[in-house]
mmCIF file of C-alpha atoms in Angstrom:
data_model
loop_
_atom_site.group_PDB
_atom_site.id
_atom_site.type_symbol
_atom_site.label_atom_id
_atom_site.label_comp_id
_atom_site.label_asym_id
_atom_site.label_seq_id
_atom_site.Cartn_x
_atom_site.Cartn_y
_atom_site.Cartn_z
ATOM 1 C CA MET A 923 39.298 -50.391 -9.111
ATOM 2 C CA ASN A 924 37.863 -46.684 -9.604
ATOM 3 C CA ARG A 925 38.798 -46.933 -13.259
ATOM 4 C CA ILE A 926 36.460 -50.186 -13.718
ATOM 5 C CA PHE A 927 33.570 -49.682 -11.264
ATOM 6 C CA GLY A 928 33.901 -46.219 -10.856
ATOM 7 C CA SER A 929 34.340 -43.694 -7.930
ATOM 8 C CA SER A 930 31.328 -42.446 -5.652
ATOM 9 C CA SER A 931 31.965 -38.707 -6.972
ATOM 10 C CA SER A 932 30.982 -39.737 -10.411
ATOM 11 C CA LYS A 933 27.521 -40.433 -9.493
ATOM 12 C CA LYS A 934 24.685 -38.664 -10.885
ATOM 13 C CA PRO A 935 23.018 -36.045 -8.845
ATOM 14 C CA LYS A 936 19.772 -37.078 -7.312
ATOM 15 C CA PRO A 937 16.607 -35.533 -8.880
ATOM 16 C CA THR A 938 15.072 -32.788 -7.545
ATOM 17 C CA LEU A 939 11.368 -32.118 -6.886
ATOM 18 C CA GLN A 940 11.106 -30.443 -9.843
ATOM 19 C CA ASP A 941 12.922 -32.871 -11.963
ATOM 20 C CA VAL A 942 10.293 -35.648 -11.085
ATOM 21 C CA ILE A 943 7.843 -33.037 -11.558
ATOM 22 C CA ASP A 944 8.909 -32.566 -15.253
ATOM 23 C CA GLN A 945 9.281 -36.302 -15.821
ATOM 24 C CA THR A 946 5.459 -36.813 -14.457
ATOM 25 C CA ASP A 947 3.934 -33.956 -16.880
ATOM 26 C CA ALA A 948 5.952 -35.653 -19.958
ATOM 27 C CA ARG A 949 4.486 -39.203 -18.968
ATOM 28 C CA SER A 950 0.981 -37.610 -18.782
ATOM 29 C CA ALA A 951 1.377 -35.856 -21.973
ATOM 30 C CA THR A 952 2.314 -38.978 -24.001
ATOM 31 C CA ILE A 953 -0.728 -40.815 -22.305
ATOM 32 C CA GLU A 954 -2.558 -38.255 -23.379
ATOM 33 C CA VAL A 955 -2.012 -38.445 -26.960
ATOM 34 C CA LYS A 956 -2.552 -41.965 -26.656
ATOM 35 C CA ILE A 957 -6.018 -41.573 -25.650
ATOM 36 C CA LYS A 958 -6.900 -39.019 -28.480
ATOM 37 C CA LYS A 959 -5.647 -41.713 -30.648
ATOM 38 C CA LEU A 960 -7.990 -44.082 -28.997
ATOM 39 C CA ASP A 961 -10.993 -41.753 -29.281
ATOM 40 C CA GLY A 962 -10.623 -41.412 -32.872
ATOM 41 C CA GLU A 963 -10.623 -45.460 -33.264
ATOM 42 C CA LEU A 964 -13.877 -45.389 -31.220
ATOM 43 C CA MET A 965 -15.179 -42.896 -33.528
ATOM 44 C CA ARG A 966 -14.428 -44.846 -36.777
ATOM 45 C CA TYR A 967 -15.572 -47.765 -35.233
ATOM 46 C CA LYS A 968 -18.977 -46.369 -34.409
ATOM 47 C CA GLU A 969 -19.634 -45.125 -38.074
ATOM 48 C CA GLN A 970 -18.796 -48.511 -39.230
ATOM 49 C CA MET A 971 -21.146 -50.259 -37.230
ATOM 50 C CA SER A 972 -23.783 -47.507 -37.807
ATOM 51 C CA LYS A 973 -23.760 -48.342 -41.545
ATOM 52 C CA LEU A 974 -23.800 -52.504 -41.182
ATOM 53 C CA ARG A 975 -26.546 -54.611 -40.497
ATOM 54 C CA ASN A 976 -26.616 -57.074 -37.681
ATOM 55 C CA GLY A 977 -24.105 -60.104 -38.374
ATOM 56 C CA PRO A 978 -20.409 -61.496 -38.190
ATOM 57 C CA GLY A 979 -18.854 -58.281 -39.628
ATOM 58 C CA LYS A 980 -20.617 -55.998 -37.257
ATOM 59 C CA GLU A 981 -20.025 -58.264 -34.410
ATOM 60 C CA ALA A 982 -15.909 -58.074 -35.024
ATOM 61 C CA ILE A 983 -16.094 -54.329 -35.286
ATOM 62 C CA GLN A 984 -18.045 -54.638 -32.004
ATOM 63 C CA GLN A 985 -15.412 -56.660 -30.370
ATOM 64 C CA ARG A 986 -12.521 -54.364 -31.733
ATOM 65 C CA ALA A 987 -14.526 -51.373 -30.055
ATOM 66 C CA LEU A 988 -14.583 -53.050 -26.796
ATOM 67 C CA ARG A 989 -11.028 -53.731 -26.719
ATOM 68 C CA THR A 990 -9.931 -50.221 -27.664
ATOM 69 C CA LEU A 991 -12.345 -48.874 -25.048
ATOM 70 C CA LYS A 992 -10.782 -50.964 -22.358
ATOM 71 C CA GLN A 993 -7.526 -49.867 -23.511
ATOM 72 C CA LYS A 994 -8.709 -45.975 -23.176
ATOM 73 C CA ARG A 995 -9.856 -46.291 -19.716
ATOM 74 C CA MET A 996 -6.534 -47.933 -18.821
ATOM 75 C CA TYR A 997 -4.782 -45.281 -19.929
ATOM 76 C CA GLU A 998 -7.212 -42.728 -18.310
ATOM 77 C CA SER A 999 -6.768 -44.362 -15.021
ATOM 78 C CA GLN A 1000 -2.806 -43.933 -15.442
ATOM 79 C CA LEU A 1001 -3.418 -40.479 -16.255
ATOM 80 C CA GLU A 1002 -5.432 -39.719 -13.127
ATOM 81 C CA GLN A 1003 -2.935 -41.669 -11.158
ATOM 82 C CA LEU A 1004 -0.169 -39.264 -12.751
ATOM 83 C CA THR A 1005 -2.186 -36.115 -11.840
ATOM 84 C CA GLN A 1006 -2.708 -37.342 -8.653
ATOM 85 C CA GLN A 1007 1.097 -37.596 -8.263
ATOM 86 C CA THR A 1008 1.971 -34.593 -9.537
ATOM 87 C CA PHE A 1009 -0.432 -32.709 -7.430
ATOM 88 C CA ASN A 1010 1.500 -34.218 -4.470
ATOM 89 C CA ILE A 1011 4.807 -33.746 -5.530
ATOM 90 C CA GLU A 1012 3.946 -29.636 -6.210
ATOM 91 C CA SER A 1013 2.721 -29.830 -2.727
ATOM 92 C CA THR A 1014 5.781 -31.168 -1.356
ATOM 93 C CA ALA A 1015 8.024 -28.897 -3.419
ATOM 94 C CA LEU A 1016 5.756 -25.781 -2.138
ATOM 95 C CA ALA A 1017 6.100 -26.621 1.460
ATOM 96 C CA THR A 1018 9.878 -26.917 0.915
ATOM 97 C CA GLU A 1019 10.182 -23.494 -0.696
ATOM 98 C CA ASN A 1020 8.034 -22.348 2.165
ATOM 99 C CA LEU A 1021 10.342 -23.440 5.042
ATOM 100 C CA ARG A 1022 13.167 -22.565 3.019
ATOM 101 C CA ASN A 1023 12.138 -19.058 2.884
ATOM 102 C CA THR A 1024 11.139 -19.193 6.559
ATOM 103 C CA MET A 1025 15.001 -20.213 7.281
ATOM 104 C CA VAL A 1026 16.066 -17.236 5.174
ATOM 105 C CA THR A 1027 14.024 -15.045 7.432
ATOM 106 C CA LEU A 1028 14.953 -16.306 10.672
ATOM 107 C CA ASP A 1029 18.650 -16.278 9.716
ATOM 108 C CA ALA A 1030 18.036 -12.255 8.828
ATOM 109 C CA MET A 1031 15.998 -11.536 12.080
ATOM 110 C CA LYS A 1032 18.929 -13.203 13.839
ATOM 111 C CA GLN A 1033 21.625 -11.124 12.019
ATOM 112 C CA ALA A 1034 19.457 -7.807 12.751
ATOM 113 C CA ASN A 1035 18.979 -8.690 16.323
ATOM 114 C CA THR A 1036 22.828 -9.001 17.000
ATOM 115 C CA GLU A 1037 23.067 -5.903 15.148
ATOM 116 C CA LEU A 1038 21.019 -3.999 17.026
ATOM 117 C CA ARG A 1039 22.128 -5.172 20.574
ATOM 118 C CA LYS A 1040 25.556 -4.181 19.401
ATOM 119 C CA GLN A 1041 24.196 -0.528 18.454
ATOM 120 C CA TYR A 1042 21.983 -0.095 21.390
ATOM 121 C CA GLY A 1043 25.055 -1.235 23.361
ATOM 122 C CA LYS A 1044 26.916 1.493 22.715
ATOM 123 C CA ILE A 1045 23.883 3.984 23.917
ATOM 124 C CA ASP A 1046 24.315 5.322 27.215
ATOM 125 C CA LEU A 1047 20.820 6.144 28.554
ATOM 126 C CA ASP A 1048 22.554 8.508 31.186
ATOM 127 C CA LYS A 1049 24.155 10.765 28.609
ATOM 128 C CA ILE A 1050 20.584 10.999 26.694
ATOM 129 C CA GLU A 1051 18.840 12.207 29.916
ATOM 130 C CA SER A 1052 21.398 15.116 31.032
ATOM 131 C CA ILE A 1053 21.314 15.776 27.492
ATOM 132 C CA GLN A 1054 17.339 16.550 27.984
ATOM 133 C CA TYR A 1055 17.784 18.393 30.898
ATOM 134 C CA ASP A 1056 20.229 20.642 29.190
ATOM 135 C CA MET A 1057 17.733 21.406 26.357
ATOM 136 C CA GLU A 1058 15.237 22.253 28.933
ATOM 137 C CA GLU A 1059 17.253 24.485 31.029
ATOM 138 C CA LEU A 1060 18.503 26.432 27.933
ATOM 139 C CA LEU A 1061 14.665 26.854 26.529
ATOM 140 C CA ASP A 1062 13.981 28.246 29.878
ATOM 141 C CA GLN A 1063 16.727 30.477 29.401
ATOM 142 C CA ALA A 1064 15.549 31.514 26.109
ATOM 143 C CA ASN A 1065 12.065 32.105 27.277
ATOM 144 C CA GLU A 1066 13.223 34.360 30.167
ATOM 145 C CA VAL A 1067 15.277 36.319 27.750
ATOM 146 C CA GLN A 1068 12.511 36.687 25.419
ATOM 147 C CA GLU A 1069 10.212 37.981 28.147
ATOM 148 C CA THR A 1070 12.908 40.448 29.431
ATOM 149 C CA LEU A 1071 13.347 42.141 25.896
ATOM 150 C CA GLY A 1072 9.127 41.918 25.566
ATOM 151 C CA ARG A 1073 9.074 44.388 28.620
ATOM 152 C CA SER A 1074 7.267 47.835 28.107
ATOM 153 C CA TYR A 1075 8.876 51.205 29.558
ATOM 154 C CA ALA A 1076 7.140 53.879 31.403
ATOM 155 C CA VAL A 1077 3.549 51.997 30.971
ATOM 156 C CA PRO A 1078 2.242 50.661 34.139
ATOM 157 C CA ASP A 1079 1.431 47.006 34.229
ATOM 158 C CA GLU A 1080 -2.132 47.210 35.116
ATOM 159 C CA ILE A 1081 -4.597 50.425 33.877
ATOM 160 C CA ASP A 1082 -8.237 50.440 35.075
ATOM 161 C CA GLU A 1083 -11.072 52.417 34.200
ATOM 162 C CA ALA A 1084 -10.913 55.079 37.082
ATOM 163 C CA ASP A 1085 -7.335 55.953 35.839
ATOM 164 C CA LEU A 1086 -8.722 56.013 32.024
ATOM 165 C CA GLU A 1087 -11.255 58.411 33.442
ATOM 166 C CA ALA A 1088 -9.256 60.607 35.421
ATOM 167 C CA GLY A 1089 -6.825 61.179 32.277
ATOM 168 C CA ARG A 1090 -9.559 62.093 30.135
ATOM 169 C CA ARG A 1091 -10.600 64.981 32.786
ATOM 170 C CA ARG A 1092 -7.171 66.462 33.050
ATOM 171 C CA GLU A 1093 -6.868 66.413 29.333
ATOM 172 C CA GLY A 1094 -10.422 68.657 29.364
ATOM 173 C CA PRO A 1095 -13.484 68.337 26.795
ATOM 174 C CA SER A 1096 -13.109 67.095 23.262
ATOM 175 C CA TYR A 1097 -14.678 68.863 20.759
ATOM 176 C CA LEU A 1098 -14.877 65.116 19.098
ATOM 177 C CA ALA A 1099 -17.906 64.260 22.177
ATOM 178 C CA ASP A 1100 -20.517 66.125 20.304
ATOM 179 C CA LEU A 1101 -20.217 65.759 16.286
ATOM 180 C CA ASN A 1102 -23.246 67.954 15.739
ATOM 181 C CA LYS A 1103 -21.636 71.126 17.965
ATOM 182 C CA ALA A 1104 -19.145 73.240 15.866
ATOM 183 C CA PRO A 1105 -15.547 73.381 17.245
ATOM 184 C CA ASP A 1106 -14.522 76.200 19.298
ATOM 185 C CA PHE A 1107 -12.130 77.635 16.948
ATOM 186 C CA ILE A 1108 -14.918 77.612 14.386
ATOM 187 C CA ASP A 1109 -16.803 81.391 14.253
ATOM 188 C CA GLU A 1110 -19.847 80.333 12.579
ATOM 189 C CA ALA A 1111 -21.196 77.242 11.755
ATOM 190 C CA PRO A 1112 -21.394 76.350 7.935
ATOM 191 C CA LEU A 1113 -24.731 77.198 6.201
ATOM 192 C CA GLU A 1114 -26.822 74.030 5.033
ATOM 193 C CA VAL A 1115 -26.997 73.710 1.381
ATOM 194 C CA THR A 1116 -30.769 73.696 0.796
ATOM 195 C CA GLU A 1117 -32.523 72.824 -2.505
ATOM 196 C CA GLN A 1118 -33.188 76.476 -3.753
ATOM 197 C CA SER A 1119 -29.714 77.460 -3.656
ATOM 198 C CA GLN A 1120 -28.601 74.478 -5.628
ATOM 199 C CA ALA A 1121 -29.456 76.152 -9.015
ATOM 200 C CA THR A 1122 -28.682 74.730 -12.183
ATOM 201 C CA PRO A 1123 -26.513 76.288 -14.775
ATOM 202 C CA GLU A 1124 -29.866 76.620 -17.003
ATOM 203 C CA ALA A 1125 -31.680 78.752 -14.201
ATOM 204 C CA ILE A 1126 -28.356 81.045 -13.563
ATOM 205 C CA LYS A 1127 -28.198 82.237 -17.199
ATOM 206 C CA THR A 1128 -31.953 83.032 -17.434
ATOM 207 C CA THR A 1129 -31.637 85.252 -14.479
ATOM 208 C CA TYR A 1130 -28.823 87.353 -16.646
#
């Protein structure tokens, strides 16, 4: 029986939306070719009628032109219907593709959610807090070590202005206090150089 009538597995696959779109586009292209051909015939009839006078010959051409025009309008109506069908099918295909992408995205999100739950299940928050406390304690200890190493030896922590004044008096007067006064270890003050003592080499030669 299967050899005569064929089995169900030998049936052709059902056409997809893209197949239907391609078929519709092919039919539309065929109708457009026919419409262009009818346009050419109408132009030819128009030229013929422009050259003829009123009479039986011109009336016959007018009848042919009317039939051609009716046929053109019929094809244009079919073309408009096919264009609308193509638009509807493409909209359906787009919606189907968007739904398929949405399902793929949902599956990926579910898988990621499962993986995250599995990974977070391995994390112990108590251990993390314990590590944080240990790090804080170690940092405090490190700061204490740095402060200990940075201490000054034999230097009082606080020195006020009275201590500084007492130390200056114990050291005695300083010759830097009066810059215009000669120090004690110099016998005579240096002579100031005047304009008269600054003789030029030419003046020295003339004195001799």
